[in-house]
Amino acid sequence: MNTVRTVSDTKRDFYTYHTRPINSIYRRVVEELMVEMHLLSVNVDFNYDPIYGLGVVTCFDRFMQSYQPENDKESIFNALCQAVGGEAHQYQEDAQRLKSSVESMSGEDLLSWFSSPTSENGTGDLATTIAAIAQNSQFKYSRLFAIGLFSLLEQADSELAQDQKQLEEVINKITSGLNLPSEKLKKDLELYRSNLEKMAQARVVIEDAIQADRKKREERAKDKEKSATPSSDSTPSAEEESDSSSDSSSDSSSDSSSDSSSDQAPSS
């Protein structure tokens, strides 16, 4: 009998693939993304598509932007994908291909694809993906899909994606064409953008704290070095102490010889 994988199973697999500790401030980001991907992977209505893949890649890249050590990011992403039965290279290749496909398009062009989703309305993976979603009455919507959708809009027309009023109008047209939950998609994107701002603010605070700590350590090191160096005015050197001892010995010897000569001289 097939058993449904649990979140614990996925977490255990993740930490098997990625064995290094995760920076504390980013641990929650990674684990929330992992749980979200897991819940979708075990849902019977969910099927991987390139827009979802773009959403996963975009979400990871933006929230993990300043992660240190930098070299660990690839390992973490690979582990995330493997833990839910996916392949990191597929997510990344699909994401890059979709973004490249809309680089030469305007926001209006892209909107027309979503508003009239047919496989003939355009070429390549994006047109096929859009048509398949529109025709699938059991399509499983997700926040990560919404992020992928927003990423495409940003790539095609960054100004449109940042204009709240225009963005809402575009979303209404897209959700109508693809039979997606309009209000839920808007709320998911609003939360996503809000969290990006919070993460950016947190990175500034962290960087400031790191700089302040580095400055304190440098100051402590200078103070320690300064206190370890003796003052030339107050503390005689070893050579000076040696010369002083020699002079004292010479003076004592002279005094002793003079006294001895005086004792031995004859009276007049």
PDB file of C-alpha atoms in Angstrom:
ATOM      1  CA  MET A   1       0.000   0.000   0.000  1.00  0.00           C
ATOM      2  CA  ASN A   2       1.331   3.442  -0.933  1.00  0.00           C
ATOM      3  CA  THR A   3       1.683   5.805   1.992  1.00  0.00           C
ATOM      4  CA  VAL A   4       1.628   9.584   1.672  1.00  0.00           C
ATOM      5  CA  ARG A   5       4.903  11.206   2.599  1.00  0.00           C
ATOM      6  CA  THR A   6       4.789  13.443   5.642  1.00  0.00           C
ATOM      7  CA  VAL A   7       6.410  16.820   6.253  1.00  0.00           C
ATOM      8  CA  SER A   8       8.798  15.035   8.612  1.00  0.00           C
ATOM      9  CA  ASP A   9       9.855  12.712   5.780  1.00  0.00           C
ATOM     10  CA  THR A  10      10.612  15.678   3.541  1.00  0.00           C
ATOM     11  CA  LYS A  11      12.528  17.544   6.260  1.00  0.00           C
ATOM     12  CA  ARG A  12      14.580  14.451   7.031  1.00  0.00           C
ATOM     13  CA  ASP A  13      15.453  14.053   3.349  1.00  0.00           C
ATOM     14  CA  PHE A  14      16.325  17.731   3.057  1.00  0.00           C
ATOM     15  CA  TYR A  15      18.797  17.606   5.931  1.00  0.00           C
ATOM     16  CA  THR A  16      20.254  14.431   4.478  1.00  0.00           C
ATOM     17  CA  TYR A  17      20.988  16.210   1.193  1.00  0.00           C
ATOM     18  CA  HIS A  18      22.127  19.451   2.846  1.00  0.00           C
ATOM     19  CA  THR A  19      24.180  18.661   5.936  1.00  0.00           C
ATOM     20  CA  ARG A  20      25.529  22.081   6.867  1.00  0.00           C
ATOM     21  CA  PRO A  21      23.670  24.244   9.424  1.00  0.00           C
ATOM     22  CA  ILE A  22      21.428  26.971   8.010  1.00  0.00           C
ATOM     23  CA  ASN A  23      21.934  30.592   9.028  1.00  0.00           C
ATOM     24  CA  SER A  24      19.323  31.217  11.752  1.00  0.00           C
ATOM     25  CA  ILE A  25      17.494  34.177  10.186  1.00  0.00           C
ATOM     26  CA  TYR A  26      16.978  32.221   6.950  1.00  0.00           C
ATOM     27  CA  ARG A  27      16.000  28.903   8.516  1.00  0.00           C
ATOM     28  CA  ARG A  28      12.338  29.877   8.724  1.00  0.00           C
ATOM     29  CA  VAL A  29      12.334  30.987   5.071  1.00  0.00           C
ATOM     30  CA  VAL A  30      13.779  27.670   3.939  1.00  0.00           C
ATOM     31  CA  GLU A  31      11.500  25.506   6.068  1.00  0.00           C
ATOM     32  CA  GLU A  32       8.321  27.393   5.123  1.00  0.00           C
ATOM     33  CA  LEU A  33       9.193  27.051   1.443  1.00  0.00           C
ATOM     34  CA  MET A  34       9.961  23.377   2.009  1.00  0.00           C
ATOM     35  CA  VAL A  35       6.597  22.730   3.705  1.00  0.00           C
ATOM     36  CA  GLU A  36       4.731  24.599   0.956  1.00  0.00           C
ATOM     37  CA  MET A  37       6.441  22.586  -1.770  1.00  0.00           C
ATOM     38  CA  HIS A  38       5.825  19.351   0.167  1.00  0.00           C
ATOM     39  CA  LEU A  39       2.082  19.971   0.605  1.00  0.00           C
ATOM     40  CA  LEU A  40       1.732  20.624  -3.112  1.00  0.00           C
ATOM     41  CA  SER A  41       3.786  17.574  -4.065  1.00  0.00           C
ATOM     42  CA  VAL A  42       1.433  15.229  -2.164  1.00  0.00           C
ATOM     43  CA  ASN A  43      -1.764  16.887  -3.465  1.00  0.00           C
ATOM     44  CA  VAL A  44      -3.510  14.714  -6.058  1.00  0.00           C
ATOM     45  CA  ASP A  45      -4.555  17.746  -8.119  1.00  0.00           C
ATOM     46  CA  PHE A  46      -1.096  19.249  -8.310  1.00  0.00           C
ATOM     47  CA  ASN A  47       1.025  18.966 -11.415  1.00  0.00           C
ATOM     48  CA  TYR A  48       4.361  20.685 -11.866  1.00  0.00           C
ATOM     49  CA  ASP A  49       4.396  23.418 -14.531  1.00  0.00           C
ATOM     50  CA  PRO A  50       7.093  25.908 -15.621  1.00  0.00           C
ATOM     51  CA  ILE A  51       5.300  28.941 -14.101  1.00  0.00           C
ATOM     52  CA  TYR A  52       5.275  27.196 -10.727  1.00  0.00           C
ATOM     53  CA  GLY A  53       8.961  26.347 -11.257  1.00  0.00           C
ATOM     54  CA  LEU A  54       9.694  30.025 -11.942  1.00  0.00           C
ATOM     55  CA  GLY A  55       7.830  30.908  -8.748  1.00  0.00           C
ATOM     56  CA  VAL A  56       9.964  28.545  -6.667  1.00  0.00           C
ATOM     57  CA  VAL A  57      13.223  29.860  -8.161  1.00  0.00           C
ATOM     58  CA  THR A  58      12.164  33.510  -7.811  1.00  0.00           C
ATOM     59  CA  CYS A  59      10.998  33.065  -4.223  1.00  0.00           C
ATOM     60  CA  PHE A  60      14.217  31.311  -3.209  1.00  0.00           C
ATOM     61  CA  ASP A  61      16.525  33.766  -4.975  1.00  0.00           C
ATOM     62  CA  ARG A  62      14.890  36.875  -3.561  1.00  0.00           C
ATOM     63  CA  PHE A  63      14.488  35.758   0.020  1.00  0.00           C
ATOM     64  CA  MET A  64      17.950  34.170   0.114  1.00  0.00           C
ATOM     65  CA  GLN A  65      19.625  37.093  -1.666  1.00  0.00           C
ATOM     66  CA  SER A  66      22.198  37.938   1.033  1.00  0.00           C
ATOM     67  CA  TYR A  67      22.643  34.466   2.473  1.00  0.00           C
ATOM     68  CA  GLN A  68      26.093  33.670   3.844  1.00  0.00           C
ATOM     69  CA  PRO A  69      28.037  31.613   3.094  1.00  0.00           C
ATOM     70  CA  GLU A  70      27.127  32.233  -0.526  1.00  0.00           C
ATOM     71  CA  ASN A  71      28.359  28.801  -1.637  1.00  0.00           C
ATOM     72  CA  ASP A  72      25.718  27.062   0.495  1.00  0.00           C
ATOM     73  CA  LYS A  73      22.794  28.500  -1.478  1.00  0.00           C
ATOM     74  CA  GLU A  74      23.145  26.032  -4.334  1.00  0.00           C
ATOM     75  CA  SER A  75      23.253  23.094  -1.938  1.00  0.00           C
ATOM     76  CA  ILE A  76      20.159  24.341  -0.079  1.00  0.00           C
ATOM     77  CA  PHE A  77      18.156  24.807  -3.287  1.00  0.00           C
ATOM     78  CA  ASN A  78      19.197  21.405  -4.623  1.00  0.00           C
ATOM     79  CA  ALA A  79      18.150  19.799  -1.331  1.00  0.00           C
ATOM     80  CA  LEU A  80      14.773  21.565  -1.396  1.00  0.00           C
ATOM     81  CA  CYS A  81      13.955  20.230  -4.841  1.00  0.00           C
ATOM     82  CA  GLN A  82      15.249  16.722  -4.155  1.00  0.00           C
ATOM     83  CA  ALA A  83      13.357  16.470  -0.863  1.00  0.00           C
ATOM     84  CA  VAL A  84      10.035  16.795  -2.734  1.00  0.00           C
ATOM     85  CA  GLY A  85      11.050  14.475  -5.549  1.00  0.00           C
ATOM     86  CA  GLY A  86      12.098  17.186  -8.009  1.00  0.00           C
ATOM     87  CA  GLU A  87      15.286  18.188  -9.804  1.00  0.00           C
ATOM     88  CA  ALA A  88      16.853  21.592  -9.223  1.00  0.00           C
ATOM     89  CA  HIS A  89      18.104  21.890 -12.805  1.00  0.00           C
ATOM     90  CA  GLN A  90      14.547  21.496 -14.161  1.00  0.00           C
ATOM     91  CA  TYR A  91      13.249  24.344 -11.981  1.00  0.00           C
ATOM     92  CA  GLN A  92      16.144  26.588 -12.956  1.00  0.00           C
ATOM     93  CA  GLU A  93      16.069  25.775 -16.666  1.00  0.00           C
ATOM     94  CA  ASP A  94      12.293  26.276 -16.880  1.00  0.00           C
ATOM     95  CA  ALA A  95      12.555  29.562 -14.986  1.00  0.00           C
ATOM     96  CA  GLN A  96      15.280  30.900 -17.261  1.00  0.00           C
ATOM     97  CA  ARG A  97      13.468  29.778 -20.407  1.00  0.00           C
ATOM     98  CA  LEU A  98      10.208  31.465 -19.425  1.00  0.00           C
ATOM     99  CA  LYS A  99      11.911  34.716 -18.467  1.00  0.00           C
ATOM    100  CA  SER A 100      13.818  34.735 -21.749  1.00  0.00           C
ATOM    101  CA  SER A 101      10.601  34.113 -23.707  1.00  0.00           C
ATOM    102  CA  VAL A 102       8.973  37.321 -22.439  1.00  0.00           C
ATOM    103  CA  GLU A 103      12.022  39.617 -22.591  1.00  0.00           C
ATOM    104  CA  SER A 104      11.013  40.999 -25.990  1.00  0.00           C
ATOM    105  CA  MET A 105       7.306  41.173 -25.131  1.00  0.00           C
ATOM    106  CA  SER A 106       5.346  44.117 -23.764  1.00  0.00           C
ATOM    107  CA  GLY A 107       2.982  43.848 -20.835  1.00  0.00           C
ATOM    108  CA  GLU A 108       0.053  44.101 -23.253  1.00  0.00           C
ATOM    109  CA  ASP A 109       1.393  41.251 -25.378  1.00  0.00           C
ATOM    110  CA  LEU A 110       1.769  39.026 -22.353  1.00  0.00           C
ATOM    111  CA  LEU A 111      -1.667  39.964 -21.097  1.00  0.00           C
ATOM    112  CA  SER A 112      -3.226  38.973 -24.427  1.00  0.00           C
ATOM    113  CA  TRP A 113      -1.695  35.507 -24.066  1.00  0.00           C
ATOM    114  CA  PHE A 114      -3.222  35.065 -20.644  1.00  0.00           C
ATOM    115  CA  SER A 115      -6.556  36.608 -21.616  1.00  0.00           C
ATOM    116  CA  SER A 116      -6.999  34.335 -24.642  1.00  0.00           C
ATOM    117  CA  PRO A 117      -5.128  31.168 -23.654  1.00  0.00           C
ATOM    118  CA  THR A 118      -4.757  28.850 -26.631  1.00  0.00           C
ATOM    119  CA  SER A 119      -1.716  26.851 -27.725  1.00  0.00           C
ATOM    120  CA  GLU A 120      -1.842  28.690 -31.083  1.00  0.00           C
ATOM    121  CA  ASN A 121      -1.634  32.084 -29.372  1.00  0.00           C
ATOM    122  CA  GLY A 122       2.122  32.198 -29.283  1.00  0.00           C
ATOM    123  CA  THR A 123       4.915  29.662 -29.390  1.00  0.00           C
ATOM    124  CA  GLY A 124       7.010  27.700 -26.954  1.00  0.00           C
ATOM    125  CA  ASP A 125       6.515  26.493 -23.414  1.00  0.00           C
ATOM    126  CA  LEU A 126       4.653  29.526 -22.121  1.00  0.00           C
ATOM    127  CA  ALA A 127       1.793  29.353 -24.615  1.00  0.00           C
ATOM    128  CA  THR A 128       1.448  25.613 -24.113  1.00  0.00           C
ATOM    129  CA  THR A 129       1.557  25.972 -20.330  1.00  0.00           C
ATOM    130  CA  ILE A 130      -1.052  28.741 -20.283  1.00  0.00           C
ATOM    131  CA  ALA A 131      -3.414  26.789 -22.544  1.00  0.00           C
ATOM    132  CA  ALA A 132      -3.046  23.634 -20.419  1.00  0.00           C
ATOM    133  CA  ILE A 133      -3.861  25.534 -17.228  1.00  0.00           C
ATOM    134  CA  ALA A 134      -6.925  27.187 -18.742  1.00  0.00           C
ATOM    135  CA  GLN A 135      -8.254  23.830 -19.909  1.00  0.00           C
ATOM    136  CA  ASN A 136      -7.632  22.047 -16.599  1.00  0.00           C
ATOM    137  CA  SER A 137     -10.706  22.395 -14.383  1.00  0.00           C
ATOM    138  CA  GLN A 138      -8.790  20.695 -11.540  1.00  0.00           C
ATOM    139  CA  PHE A 139      -5.768  22.969 -11.750  1.00  0.00           C
ATOM    140  CA  LYS A 140      -4.208  23.370  -8.297  1.00  0.00           C
ATOM    141  CA  TYR A 141      -3.530  27.049  -7.704  1.00  0.00           C
ATOM    142  CA  SER A 142      -0.669  27.932  -5.321  1.00  0.00           C
ATOM    143  CA  ARG A 143       1.109  30.982  -3.945  1.00  0.00           C
ATOM    144  CA  LEU A 144       4.276  29.888  -5.728  1.00  0.00           C
ATOM    145  CA  PHE A 145       2.385  29.831  -9.026  1.00  0.00           C
ATOM    146  CA  ALA A 146       1.221  33.404  -8.314  1.00  0.00           C
ATOM    147  CA  ILE A 147       4.833  34.462  -7.680  1.00  0.00           C
ATOM    148  CA  GLY A 148       5.876  32.898 -10.991  1.00  0.00           C
ATOM    149  CA  LEU A 149       3.078  34.778 -12.746  1.00  0.00           C
ATOM    150  CA  PHE A 150       4.124  38.058 -11.139  1.00  0.00           C
ATOM    151  CA  SER A 151       7.745  37.407 -12.103  1.00  0.00           C
ATOM    152  CA  LEU A 152       6.692  37.128 -15.754  1.00  0.00           C
ATOM    153  CA  LEU A 153       4.851  40.441 -15.527  1.00  0.00           C
ATOM    154  CA  GLU A 154       7.912  42.065 -13.944  1.00  0.00           C
ATOM    155  CA  GLN A 155      10.125  40.713 -16.713  1.00  0.00           C
ATOM    156  CA  ALA A 156       7.833  41.959 -19.479  1.00  0.00           C
ATOM    157  CA  ASP A 157       6.849  45.318 -17.949  1.00  0.00           C
ATOM    158  CA  SER A 158       8.395  46.302 -14.617  1.00  0.00           C
ATOM    159  CA  GLU A 159       6.431  49.566 -14.407  1.00  0.00           C
ATOM    160  CA  LEU A 160       3.118  47.783 -14.832  1.00  0.00           C
ATOM    161  CA  ALA A 161       4.061  45.291 -12.105  1.00  0.00           C
ATOM    162  CA  GLN A 162       4.769  48.135  -9.658  1.00  0.00           C
ATOM    163  CA  ASP A 163       1.619  50.153 -10.383  1.00  0.00           C
ATOM    164  CA  GLN A 164      -0.948  48.810  -7.930  1.00  0.00           C
ATOM    165  CA  LYS A 165      -4.023  49.923  -9.866  1.00  0.00           C
ATOM    166  CA  GLN A 166      -2.790  48.608 -13.222  1.00  0.00           C
ATOM    167  CA  LEU A 167      -1.593  45.409 -11.590  1.00  0.00           C
ATOM    168  CA  GLU A 168      -5.040  44.714 -10.143  1.00  0.00           C
ATOM    169  CA  GLU A 169      -6.663  45.260 -13.534  1.00  0.00           C
ATOM    170  CA  VAL A 170      -4.178  42.906 -15.175  1.00  0.00           C
ATOM    171  CA  ILE A 171      -4.690  40.262 -12.496  1.00  0.00           C
ATOM    172  CA  ASN A 172      -8.455  40.435 -12.977  1.00  0.00           C
ATOM    173  CA  LYS A 173      -8.031  39.749 -16.700  1.00  0.00           C
ATOM    174  CA  ILE A 174      -5.511  36.946 -16.163  1.00  0.00           C
ATOM    175  CA  THR A 175      -7.516  35.169 -13.472  1.00  0.00           C
ATOM    176  CA  SER A 176     -10.618  35.414 -15.627  1.00  0.00           C
ATOM    177  CA  GLY A 177      -8.836  33.855 -18.601  1.00  0.00           C
ATOM    178  CA  LEU A 178      -7.262  31.048 -16.540  1.00  0.00           C
ATOM    179  CA  ASN A 179     -10.157  30.487 -14.125  1.00  0.00           C
ATOM    180  CA  LEU A 180      -8.040  31.326 -11.083  1.00  0.00           C
ATOM    181  CA  PRO A 181      -9.164  32.752  -7.718  1.00  0.00           C
ATOM    182  CA  SER A 182      -8.665  36.485  -8.245  1.00  0.00           C
ATOM    183  CA  GLU A 183      -8.890  37.725  -4.644  1.00  0.00           C
ATOM    184  CA  LYS A 184      -6.662  34.968  -3.321  1.00  0.00           C
ATOM    185  CA  LEU A 185      -4.020  35.662  -5.945  1.00  0.00           C
ATOM    186  CA  LYS A 186      -4.066  39.385  -5.104  1.00  0.00           C
ATOM    187  CA  LYS A 187      -3.678  38.672  -1.381  1.00  0.00           C
ATOM    188  CA  ASP A 188      -0.853  36.214  -2.013  1.00  0.00           C
ATOM    189  CA  LEU A 189       1.047  38.756  -4.111  1.00  0.00           C
ATOM    190  CA  GLU A 190       0.418  41.516  -1.586  1.00  0.00           C
ATOM    191  CA  LEU A 191       1.818  39.330   1.209  1.00  0.00           C
ATOM    192  CA  TYR A 192       4.758  38.282  -0.968  1.00  0.00           C
ATOM    193  CA  ARG A 193       5.727  41.872  -1.750  1.00  0.00           C
ATOM    194  CA  SER A 194       5.273  42.889   1.875  1.00  0.00           C
ATOM    195  CA  ASN A 195       7.523  40.069   3.046  1.00  0.00           C
ATOM    196  CA  LEU A 196      10.173  41.051   0.511  1.00  0.00           C
ATOM    197  CA  GLU A 197      10.212  44.565   1.981  1.00  0.00           C
ATOM    198  CA  LYS A 198      10.485  43.181   5.520  1.00  0.00           C
ATOM    199  CA  MET A 199      13.326  40.907   4.464  1.00  0.00           C
ATOM    200  CA  ALA A 200      15.137  43.829   2.842  1.00  0.00           C
ATOM    201  CA  GLN A 201      14.768  45.838   6.060  1.00  0.00           C
ATOM    202  CA  ALA A 202      16.011  42.879   8.097  1.00  0.00           C
ATOM    203  CA  ARG A 203      19.081  42.604   5.847  1.00  0.00           C
ATOM    204  CA  VAL A 204      19.882  46.273   6.482  1.00  0.00           C
ATOM    205  CA  VAL A 205      19.594  45.778  10.246  1.00  0.00           C
ATOM    206  CA  ILE A 206      21.776  42.670  10.081  1.00  0.00           C
ATOM    207  CA  GLU A 207      24.407  44.426   7.980  1.00  0.00           C
ATOM    208  CA  ASP A 208      24.450  47.376  10.381  1.00  0.00           C
ATOM    209  CA  ALA A 209      24.869  45.000  13.321  1.00  0.00           C
ATOM    210  CA  ILE A 210      27.703  43.176  11.545  1.00  0.00           C
ATOM    211  CA  GLN A 211      29.475  46.462  10.777  1.00  0.00           C
ATOM    212  CA  ALA A 212      29.064  47.666  14.387  1.00  0.00           C
ATOM    213  CA  ASP A 213      30.407  44.379  15.738  1.00  0.00           C
ATOM    214  CA  ARG A 214      33.357  44.482  13.341  1.00  0.00           C
ATOM    215  CA  LYS A 215      34.166  48.041  14.435  1.00  0.00           C
ATOM    216  CA  LYS A 216      34.058  47.057  18.126  1.00  0.00           C
ATOM    217  CA  ARG A 217      36.365  44.100  17.499  1.00  0.00           C
ATOM    218  CA  GLU A 218      38.837  46.329  15.645  1.00  0.00           C
ATOM    219  CA  GLU A 219      38.788  48.874  18.474  1.00  0.00           C
ATOM    220  CA  ARG A 220      39.333  46.156  21.087  1.00  0.00           C
ATOM    221  CA  ALA A 221      42.243  44.792  19.075  1.00  0.00           C
ATOM    222  CA  LYS A 222      43.831  48.256  18.881  1.00  0.00           C
ATOM    223  CA  ASP A 223      43.361  48.821  22.631  1.00  0.00           C
ATOM    224  CA  LYS A 224      44.885  45.427  23.378  1.00  0.00           C
ATOM    225  CA  GLU A 225      47.858  46.142  21.107  1.00  0.00           C
ATOM    226  CA  LYS A 226      48.341  49.549  22.688  1.00  0.00           C
ATOM    227  CA  SER A 227      48.284  48.204  26.255  1.00  0.00           C
ATOM    228  CA  ALA A 228      50.750  45.458  25.334  1.00  0.00           C
ATOM    229  CA  THR A 229      53.330  48.000  24.042  1.00  0.00           C
ATOM    230  CA  PRO A 230      55.467  49.467  26.971  1.00  0.00           C
ATOM    231  CA  SER A 231      55.984  53.222  27.234  1.00  0.00           C
ATOM    232  CA  SER A 232      59.580  54.338  26.443  1.00  0.00           C
ATOM    233  CA  ASP A 233      59.408  57.197  29.005  1.00  0.00           C
ATOM    234  CA  SER A 234      58.488  55.158  32.058  1.00  0.00           C
ATOM    235  CA  THR A 235      59.863  51.693  31.498  1.00  0.00           C
ATOM    236  CA  PRO A 236      63.642  51.192  30.976  1.00  0.00           C
ATOM    237  CA  SER A 237      64.765  48.759  28.364  1.00  0.00           C
ATOM    238  CA  ALA A 238      66.737  45.632  29.201  1.00  0.00           C
ATOM    239  CA  GLU A 239      69.888  47.272  27.795  1.00  0.00           C
ATOM    240  CA  GLU A 240      69.406  50.317  29.986  1.00  0.00           C
ATOM    241  CA  GLU A 241      68.899  48.139  33.054  1.00  0.00           C
ATOM    242  CA  SER A 242      72.130  46.234  32.194  1.00  0.00           C
ATOM    243  CA  ASP A 243      74.140  49.469  31.791  1.00  0.00           C
ATOM    244  CA  SER A 244      72.766  50.777  35.072  1.00  0.00           C
ATOM    245  CA  SER A 245      73.799  47.581  36.890  1.00  0.00           C
ATOM    246  CA  SER A 246      77.298  47.780  35.390  1.00  0.00           C
ATOM    247  CA  ASP A 247      77.686  51.367  36.521  1.00  0.00           C
ATOM    248  CA  SER A 248      76.623  50.471  40.036  1.00  0.00           C
ATOM    249  CA  SER A 249      79.099  47.596  40.187  1.00  0.00           C
ATOM    250  CA  SER A 250      81.919  49.834  38.969  1.00  0.00           C
ATOM    251  CA  ASP A 251      81.128  52.460  41.582  1.00  0.00           C
ATOM    252  CA  SER A 252      81.113  49.865  44.342  1.00  0.00           C
ATOM    253  CA  SER A 253      84.449  48.405  43.213  1.00  0.00           C
ATOM    254  CA  SER A 254      86.090  51.830  43.122  1.00  0.00           C
ATOM    255  CA  ASP A 255      84.872  52.679  46.599  1.00  0.00           C
ATOM    256  CA  SER A 256      86.110  49.358  47.936  1.00  0.00           C
ATOM    257  CA  SER A 257      89.613  49.757  46.371  1.00  0.00           C
ATOM    258  CA  SER A 258      89.982  53.255  47.759  1.00  0.00           C
ATOM    259  CA  ASP A 259      89.123  52.131  51.246  1.00  0.00           C
ATOM    260  CA  SER A 260      91.583  49.241  51.035  1.00  0.00           C
ATOM    261  CA  SER A 261      94.449  51.459  49.831  1.00  0.00           C
ATOM    262  CA  SER A 262      93.861  53.883  52.645  1.00  0.00           C
ATOM    263  CA  ASP A 263      94.056  51.160  55.245  1.00  0.00           C
ATOM    264  CA  GLN A 264      97.399  49.836  53.938  1.00  0.00           C
ATOM    265  CA  ALA A 265      99.280  53.191  53.549  1.00  0.00           C
ATOM    266  CA  PRO A 266     102.135  53.844  56.157  1.00  0.00           C
ATOM    267  CA  SER A 267     101.830  56.652  58.637  1.00  0.00           C
ATOM    268  CA  SER A 268     104.130  59.713  58.297  1.00  0.00           C
TER     269      SER A 268
END
